[in-house]
mmCIF file of C-alpha atoms in Angstrom:
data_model
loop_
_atom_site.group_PDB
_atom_site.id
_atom_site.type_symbol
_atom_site.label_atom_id
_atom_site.label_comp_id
_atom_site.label_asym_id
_atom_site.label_seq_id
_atom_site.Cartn_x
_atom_site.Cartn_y
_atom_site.Cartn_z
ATOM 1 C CA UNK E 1 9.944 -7.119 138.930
ATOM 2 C CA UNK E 2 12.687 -5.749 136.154
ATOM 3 C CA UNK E 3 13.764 -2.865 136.370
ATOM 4 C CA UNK E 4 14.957 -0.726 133.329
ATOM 5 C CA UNK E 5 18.014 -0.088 133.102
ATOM 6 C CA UNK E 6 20.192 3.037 131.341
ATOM 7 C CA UNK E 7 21.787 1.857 128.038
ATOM 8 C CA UNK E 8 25.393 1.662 127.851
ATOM 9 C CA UNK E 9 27.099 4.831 125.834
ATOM 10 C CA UNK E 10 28.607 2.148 123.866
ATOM 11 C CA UNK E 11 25.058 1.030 123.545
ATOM 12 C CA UNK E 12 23.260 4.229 123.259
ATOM 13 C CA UNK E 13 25.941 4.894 120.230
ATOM 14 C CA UNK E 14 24.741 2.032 118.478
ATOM 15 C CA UNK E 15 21.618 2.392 118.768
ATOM 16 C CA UNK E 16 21.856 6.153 117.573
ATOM 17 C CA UNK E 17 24.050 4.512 114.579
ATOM 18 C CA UNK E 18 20.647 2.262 113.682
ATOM 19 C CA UNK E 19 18.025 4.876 113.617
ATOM 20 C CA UNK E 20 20.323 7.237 111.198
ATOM 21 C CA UNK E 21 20.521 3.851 108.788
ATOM 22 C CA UNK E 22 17.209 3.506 108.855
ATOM 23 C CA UNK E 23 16.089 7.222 108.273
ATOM 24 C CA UNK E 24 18.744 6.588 105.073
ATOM 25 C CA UNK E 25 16.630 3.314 103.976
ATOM 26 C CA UNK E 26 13.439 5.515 103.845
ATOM 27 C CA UNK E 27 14.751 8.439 103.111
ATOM 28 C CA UNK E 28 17.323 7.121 100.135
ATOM 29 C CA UNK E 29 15.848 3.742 98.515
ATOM 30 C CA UNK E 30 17.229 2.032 95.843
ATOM 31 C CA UNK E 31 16.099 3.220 92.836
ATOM 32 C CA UNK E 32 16.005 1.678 89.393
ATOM 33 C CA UNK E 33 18.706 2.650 86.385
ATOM 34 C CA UNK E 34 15.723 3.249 83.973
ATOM 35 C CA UNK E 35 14.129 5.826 86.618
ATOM 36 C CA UNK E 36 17.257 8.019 85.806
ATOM 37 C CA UNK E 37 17.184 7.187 82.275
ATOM 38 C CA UNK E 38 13.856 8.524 82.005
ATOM 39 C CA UNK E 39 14.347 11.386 83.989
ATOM 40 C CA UNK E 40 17.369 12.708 81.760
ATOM 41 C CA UNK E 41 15.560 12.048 78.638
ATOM 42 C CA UNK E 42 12.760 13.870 80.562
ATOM 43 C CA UNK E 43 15.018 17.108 81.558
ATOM 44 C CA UNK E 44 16.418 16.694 78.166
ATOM 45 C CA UNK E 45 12.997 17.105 76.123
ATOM 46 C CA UNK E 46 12.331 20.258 79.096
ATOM 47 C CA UNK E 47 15.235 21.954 76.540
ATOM 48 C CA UNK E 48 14.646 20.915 73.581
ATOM 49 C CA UNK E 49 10.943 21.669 73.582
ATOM 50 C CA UNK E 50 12.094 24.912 74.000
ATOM 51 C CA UNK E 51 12.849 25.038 70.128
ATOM 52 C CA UNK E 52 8.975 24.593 69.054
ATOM 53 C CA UNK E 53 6.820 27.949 68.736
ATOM 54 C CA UNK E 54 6.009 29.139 72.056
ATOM 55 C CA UNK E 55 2.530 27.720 72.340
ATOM 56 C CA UNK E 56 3.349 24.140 71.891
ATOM 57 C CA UNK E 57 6.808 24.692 73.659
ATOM 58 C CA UNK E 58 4.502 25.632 76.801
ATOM 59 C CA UNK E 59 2.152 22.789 76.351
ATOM 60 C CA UNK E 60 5.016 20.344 75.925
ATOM 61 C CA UNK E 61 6.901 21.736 79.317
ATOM 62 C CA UNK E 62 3.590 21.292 81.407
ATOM 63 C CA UNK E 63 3.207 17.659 80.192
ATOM 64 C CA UNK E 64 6.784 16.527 80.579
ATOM 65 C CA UNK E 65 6.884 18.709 84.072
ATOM 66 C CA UNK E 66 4.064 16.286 85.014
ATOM 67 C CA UNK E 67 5.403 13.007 83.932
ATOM 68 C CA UNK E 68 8.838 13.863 85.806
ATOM 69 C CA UNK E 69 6.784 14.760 89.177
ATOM 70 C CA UNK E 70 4.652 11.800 88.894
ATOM 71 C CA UNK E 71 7.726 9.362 87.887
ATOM 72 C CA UNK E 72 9.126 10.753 90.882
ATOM 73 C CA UNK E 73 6.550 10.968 93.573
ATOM 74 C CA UNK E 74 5.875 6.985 92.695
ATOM 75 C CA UNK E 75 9.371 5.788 93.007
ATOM 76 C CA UNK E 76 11.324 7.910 95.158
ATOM 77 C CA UNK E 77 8.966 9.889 97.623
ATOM 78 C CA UNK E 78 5.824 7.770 98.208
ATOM 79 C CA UNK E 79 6.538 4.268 97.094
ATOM 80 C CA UNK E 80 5.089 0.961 97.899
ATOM 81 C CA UNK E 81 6.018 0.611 101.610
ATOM 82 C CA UNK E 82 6.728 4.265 102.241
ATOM 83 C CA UNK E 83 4.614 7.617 102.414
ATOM 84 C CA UNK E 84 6.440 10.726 101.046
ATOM 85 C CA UNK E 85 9.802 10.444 102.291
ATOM 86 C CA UNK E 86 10.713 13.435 103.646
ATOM 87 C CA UNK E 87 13.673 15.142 101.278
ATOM 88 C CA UNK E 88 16.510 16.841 102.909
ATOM 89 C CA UNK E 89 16.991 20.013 100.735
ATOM 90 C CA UNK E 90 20.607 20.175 101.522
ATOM 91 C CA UNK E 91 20.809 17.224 99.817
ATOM 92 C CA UNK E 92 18.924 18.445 96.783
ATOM 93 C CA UNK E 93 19.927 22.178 96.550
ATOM 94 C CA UNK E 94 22.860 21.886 94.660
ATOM 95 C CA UNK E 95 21.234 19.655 91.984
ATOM 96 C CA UNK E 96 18.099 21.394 91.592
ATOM 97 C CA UNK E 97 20.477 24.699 91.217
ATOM 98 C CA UNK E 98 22.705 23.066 88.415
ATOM 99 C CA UNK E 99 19.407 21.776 86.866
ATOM 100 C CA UNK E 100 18.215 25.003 86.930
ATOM 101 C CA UNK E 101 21.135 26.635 85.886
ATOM 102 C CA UNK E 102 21.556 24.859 82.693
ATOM 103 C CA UNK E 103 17.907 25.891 81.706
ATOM 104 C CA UNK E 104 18.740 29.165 82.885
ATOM 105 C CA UNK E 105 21.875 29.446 81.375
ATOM 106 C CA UNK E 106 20.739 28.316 77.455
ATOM 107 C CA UNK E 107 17.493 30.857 77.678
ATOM 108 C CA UNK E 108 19.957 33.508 78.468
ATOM 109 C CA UNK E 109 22.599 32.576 75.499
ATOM 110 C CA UNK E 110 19.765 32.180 73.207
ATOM 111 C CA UNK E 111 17.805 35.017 73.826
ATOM 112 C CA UNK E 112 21.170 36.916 73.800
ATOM 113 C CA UNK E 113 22.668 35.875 70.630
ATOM 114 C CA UNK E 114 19.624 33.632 69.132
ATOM 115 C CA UNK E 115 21.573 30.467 69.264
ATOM 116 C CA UNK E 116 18.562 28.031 69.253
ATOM 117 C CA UNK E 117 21.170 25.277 68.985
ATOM 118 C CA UNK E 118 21.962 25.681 72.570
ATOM 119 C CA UNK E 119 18.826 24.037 73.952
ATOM 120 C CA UNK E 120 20.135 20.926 72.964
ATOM 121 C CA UNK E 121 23.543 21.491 74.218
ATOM 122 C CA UNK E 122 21.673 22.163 77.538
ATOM 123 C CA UNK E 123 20.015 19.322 77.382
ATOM 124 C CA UNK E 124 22.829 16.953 76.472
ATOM 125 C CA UNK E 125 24.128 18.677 79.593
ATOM 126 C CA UNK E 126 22.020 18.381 81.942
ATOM 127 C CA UNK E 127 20.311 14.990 80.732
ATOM 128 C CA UNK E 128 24.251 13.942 81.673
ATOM 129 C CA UNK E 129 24.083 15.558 85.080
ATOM 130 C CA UNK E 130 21.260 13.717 86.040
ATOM 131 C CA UNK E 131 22.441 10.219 84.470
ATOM 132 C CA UNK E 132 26.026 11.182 86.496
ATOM 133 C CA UNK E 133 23.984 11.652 89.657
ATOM 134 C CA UNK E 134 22.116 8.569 89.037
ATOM 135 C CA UNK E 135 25.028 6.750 88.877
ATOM 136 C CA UNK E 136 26.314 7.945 92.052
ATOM 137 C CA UNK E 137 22.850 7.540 93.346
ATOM 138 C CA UNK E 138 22.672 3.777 92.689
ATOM 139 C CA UNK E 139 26.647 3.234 93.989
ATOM 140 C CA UNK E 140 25.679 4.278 97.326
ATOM 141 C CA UNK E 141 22.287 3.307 98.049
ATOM 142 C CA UNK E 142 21.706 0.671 95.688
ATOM 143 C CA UNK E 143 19.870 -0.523 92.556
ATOM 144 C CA UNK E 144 16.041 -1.507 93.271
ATOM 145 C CA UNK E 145 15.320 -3.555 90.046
#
């Protein structure tokens, strides 16, 4: 009869090492460069629908909000092989606050001074940040053509 036997720690640290990669592979899968294309122009058009009268600028918001949640429920959290990743919000805090703070920060200038032009500065802005982030994105975890 065997009898089981205590890893080593040199063993034990390996082993630790392998479930923290593979909580990264679920958790951070490669993801296409056209999945952040779309979601910039996506972010982008969340601004610059801001610029047509208020009842098609809410109508256009909702329908883009729901592309971008689908695009990213099917290829990030719940794709073929995986159900919902789980999302460390450390990791997405800071993004979803500079995503939020562009919007944020062009309602405020334009409702201050009425520049409409700066929805599409925050746009260009933040379609960048996400392209950026994509980018970095794809560098460490990969590109899943």
């Amino acid at each position: 009869m065997e009898t089981e036997s205590n890893p080593s720690p040199r063993q034990a640290r390996e082993m630790l090492r392998q479930l923290a990669d593979d909580e990264d592979a679920v958790r951070y899968p490669p993801i296409p460069r056209w999945f952040f294309v779309a979601m910039a122009a996506l972010v982008a058009g969340l601004h610059v629908v801001r610029l047509l009268p208020p009842s098609d600028a809410g109508k256009a918001s909702l329908a883009l909000t729901i592309v971008a949640i689908v695009l990213g429920a099917r290829y990030w959290l719940n794709r073929e092989g995986v159900s919902w990743a789980a999302v460390k919000f450390t990791d997405m805090a800071p993004f979803l606050a500079v995503m939020l703070a562009t919007f944020f920060g062009s309602w405020a200038v334009s409702a201050l001074t009425g520049a409409w032009w700066i929805w599409i500065v925050g746009g260009v802005v933040a379609a960048a940040i996400v392209l950026r982030t994509g980018h970095v994105y794809r560098r460490a975890y990969g590109d899943g053509r």
